[in-house]
Every structure is written in structure tokens, then in C-alpha cells.
XYZ file of C-alpha atoms in Angstrom:
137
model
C 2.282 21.464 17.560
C 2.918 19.707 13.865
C 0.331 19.390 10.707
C -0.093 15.955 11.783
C -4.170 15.031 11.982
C -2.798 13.430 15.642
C -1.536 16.184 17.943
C -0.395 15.428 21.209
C 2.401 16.706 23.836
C 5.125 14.832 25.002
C 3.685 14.437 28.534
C 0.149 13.011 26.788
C 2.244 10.767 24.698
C 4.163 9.376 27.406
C 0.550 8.964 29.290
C -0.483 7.062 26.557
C 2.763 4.841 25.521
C 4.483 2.401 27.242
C 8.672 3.607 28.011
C 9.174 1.116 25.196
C 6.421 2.454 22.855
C 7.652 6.131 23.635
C 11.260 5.315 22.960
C 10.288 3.542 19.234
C 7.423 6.264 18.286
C 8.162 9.135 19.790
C 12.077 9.150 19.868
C 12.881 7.157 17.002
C 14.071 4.456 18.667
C 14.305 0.573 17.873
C 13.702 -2.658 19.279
C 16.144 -5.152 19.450
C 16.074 -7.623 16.607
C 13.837 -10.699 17.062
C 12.192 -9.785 19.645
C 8.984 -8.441 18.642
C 5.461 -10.195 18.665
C 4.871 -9.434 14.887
C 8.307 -10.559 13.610
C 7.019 -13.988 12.539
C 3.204 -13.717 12.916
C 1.401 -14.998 9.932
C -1.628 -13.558 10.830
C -4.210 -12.369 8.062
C -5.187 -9.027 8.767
C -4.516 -4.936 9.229
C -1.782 -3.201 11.190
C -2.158 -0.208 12.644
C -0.116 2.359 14.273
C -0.119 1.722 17.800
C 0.464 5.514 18.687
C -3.175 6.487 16.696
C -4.652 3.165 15.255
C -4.495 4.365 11.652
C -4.104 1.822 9.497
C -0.452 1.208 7.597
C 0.056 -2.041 6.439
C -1.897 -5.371 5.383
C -0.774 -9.022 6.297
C -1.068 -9.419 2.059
C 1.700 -7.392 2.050
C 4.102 -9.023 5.016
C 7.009 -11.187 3.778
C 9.710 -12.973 5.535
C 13.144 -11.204 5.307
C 14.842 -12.855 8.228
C 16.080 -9.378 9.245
C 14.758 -9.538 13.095
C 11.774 -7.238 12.112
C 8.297 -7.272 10.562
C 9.139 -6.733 7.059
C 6.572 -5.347 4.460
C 6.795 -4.756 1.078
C 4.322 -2.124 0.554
C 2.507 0.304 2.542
C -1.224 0.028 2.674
C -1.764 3.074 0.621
C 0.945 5.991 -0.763
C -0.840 8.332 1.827
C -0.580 6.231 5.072
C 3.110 6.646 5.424
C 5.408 9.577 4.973
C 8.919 9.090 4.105
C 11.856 11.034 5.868
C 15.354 11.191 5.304
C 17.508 10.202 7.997
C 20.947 10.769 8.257
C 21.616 9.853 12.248
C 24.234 6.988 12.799
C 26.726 8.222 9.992
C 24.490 6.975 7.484
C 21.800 7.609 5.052
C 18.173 5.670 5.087
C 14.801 6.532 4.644
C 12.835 6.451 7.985
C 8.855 5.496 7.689
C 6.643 7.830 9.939
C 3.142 7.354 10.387
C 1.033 10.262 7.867
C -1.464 10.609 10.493
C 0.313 11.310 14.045
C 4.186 11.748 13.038
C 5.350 8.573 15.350
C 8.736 6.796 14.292
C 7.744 3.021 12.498
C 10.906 1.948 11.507
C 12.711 2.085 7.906
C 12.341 1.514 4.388
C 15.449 0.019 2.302
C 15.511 -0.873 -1.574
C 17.341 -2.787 -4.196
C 18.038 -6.077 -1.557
C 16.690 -8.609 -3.979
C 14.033 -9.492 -1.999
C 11.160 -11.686 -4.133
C 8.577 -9.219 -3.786
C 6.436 -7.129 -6.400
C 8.451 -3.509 -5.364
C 11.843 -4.791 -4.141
C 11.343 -2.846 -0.947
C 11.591 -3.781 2.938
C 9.495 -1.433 5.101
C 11.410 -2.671 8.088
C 9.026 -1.916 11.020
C 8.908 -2.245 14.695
C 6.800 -4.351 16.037
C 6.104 -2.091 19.251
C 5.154 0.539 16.436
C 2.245 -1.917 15.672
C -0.822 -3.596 16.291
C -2.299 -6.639 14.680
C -6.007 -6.719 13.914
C -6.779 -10.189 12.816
C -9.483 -10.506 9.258
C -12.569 -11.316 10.862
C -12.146 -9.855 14.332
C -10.491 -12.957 15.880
């Protein structure tokens, strides 16, 4: 087992998780571009991680980046994501984990000019996610 608060095995994970979801959060797999429900939502409100429903980002912090993914440009608090090397496909990026269960979210790139207050791009799966609207709607 890890030192995440969220332990689980493989066979409760895949219990839990759709193939799709266990491919994205467990395996570190991604969706295909444009095709997830978040990439153009608009939605006020908090996303969570859909492996353990802590909370990672805030619709405040959502922007547009035309990439084919929910883009963010902050997480909801330094402690709700952890930030991992990754050096798989010949080349190196920083993939975002969820701090409280360890599941794969997507990753972060810098420096792309984006208008935003930290010229970052958490580039996150929507399958990774789940949308609660302000106001319980």
C-alpha cells in the first residue's frame, strides 16, 4: 500500500472505476482530445477527483486553452495536487496526481503564454473529474 490518505487495491479500484476511469487514474492513461464532458463546460463550481471526491480545482480557475482538455490554471490549494516527474514517451513533463488517493489527473505545462495569473495549464482529464455545480444544481 502507498502514504496516500486513499488506499485501495487494484481489484477494489477496478470495482469502483469504470475501464475508462481505471485506464486515466489508475494507469496513467488519457482520453482522447475533445472528447470529454468538462472540456468546454462553463459551469461555476468545484471539481473533484472522481477516484476519491477530494476536491482539486475551482471553475474560477478554468480557462479556455483550446488544447482538447479541461485546462486550469491553478490548483485549488498547493496541497491538493502532487507533482511528479514523468519521463514516459521520450519526453519530460510534469504529471498532476491527486495528494489524497495517488490517481493519474493529467499534466501540468508552463511558459505557453497563456493569459492567466501563473502562466500554467493543468491539463486534466475530464474522466479524472467530477463537476459539482455552486449551489448544488
Amino acid at each position: 500500500m502507498s502514504d496516500y490518505r486513499v488506499n485501495k487495491t487494484e481489484g477494489e479500484w477496478r470495482e469502483e472505476l469504470s475501464p475508462e476511469e481505471f485506464h486515466v487514474l489508475r494507469e496513467a492513461g488519457t482520453e482522447r482530445p475533445f472528447t470529454g464532458e468538462y472540456t468546454d463546460t462553463t459551469t461555476e463550481g468545484v471539481y473533484a477527483c472522481r477516484a476519491c471526491g477530494a476536491e482539486l480545482f475551482r471553475s474560477d480557475q478554468k480557462f479556455s486553452s483550446h488544447c482538447g482538455w479541461p485546462s486550469f490554471f491553478d490548483a485549488r490549494d498547493t496541497e491538493a495536487v502532487e507533482l511528479i516527474e514523468d519521463r514516459s514517451l521520450g519526453m519530460v513533463r510534469t504529471e498532476v496526481r491527486c495528494r489524497n488517493c495517488g490517481s493519474h489527473l493529467g499534466h501540468l505545462f508552463e511558459g505557453e503564454g497563456y493569459p492567466t495569473p501563473t502562466d500554467q495549464r493543468y491539463c486534466i482529464n475530464s474522466v479524472s473529474l467530477t463537476l459539482e455545480p455552486a449551489g448544488g444544481e
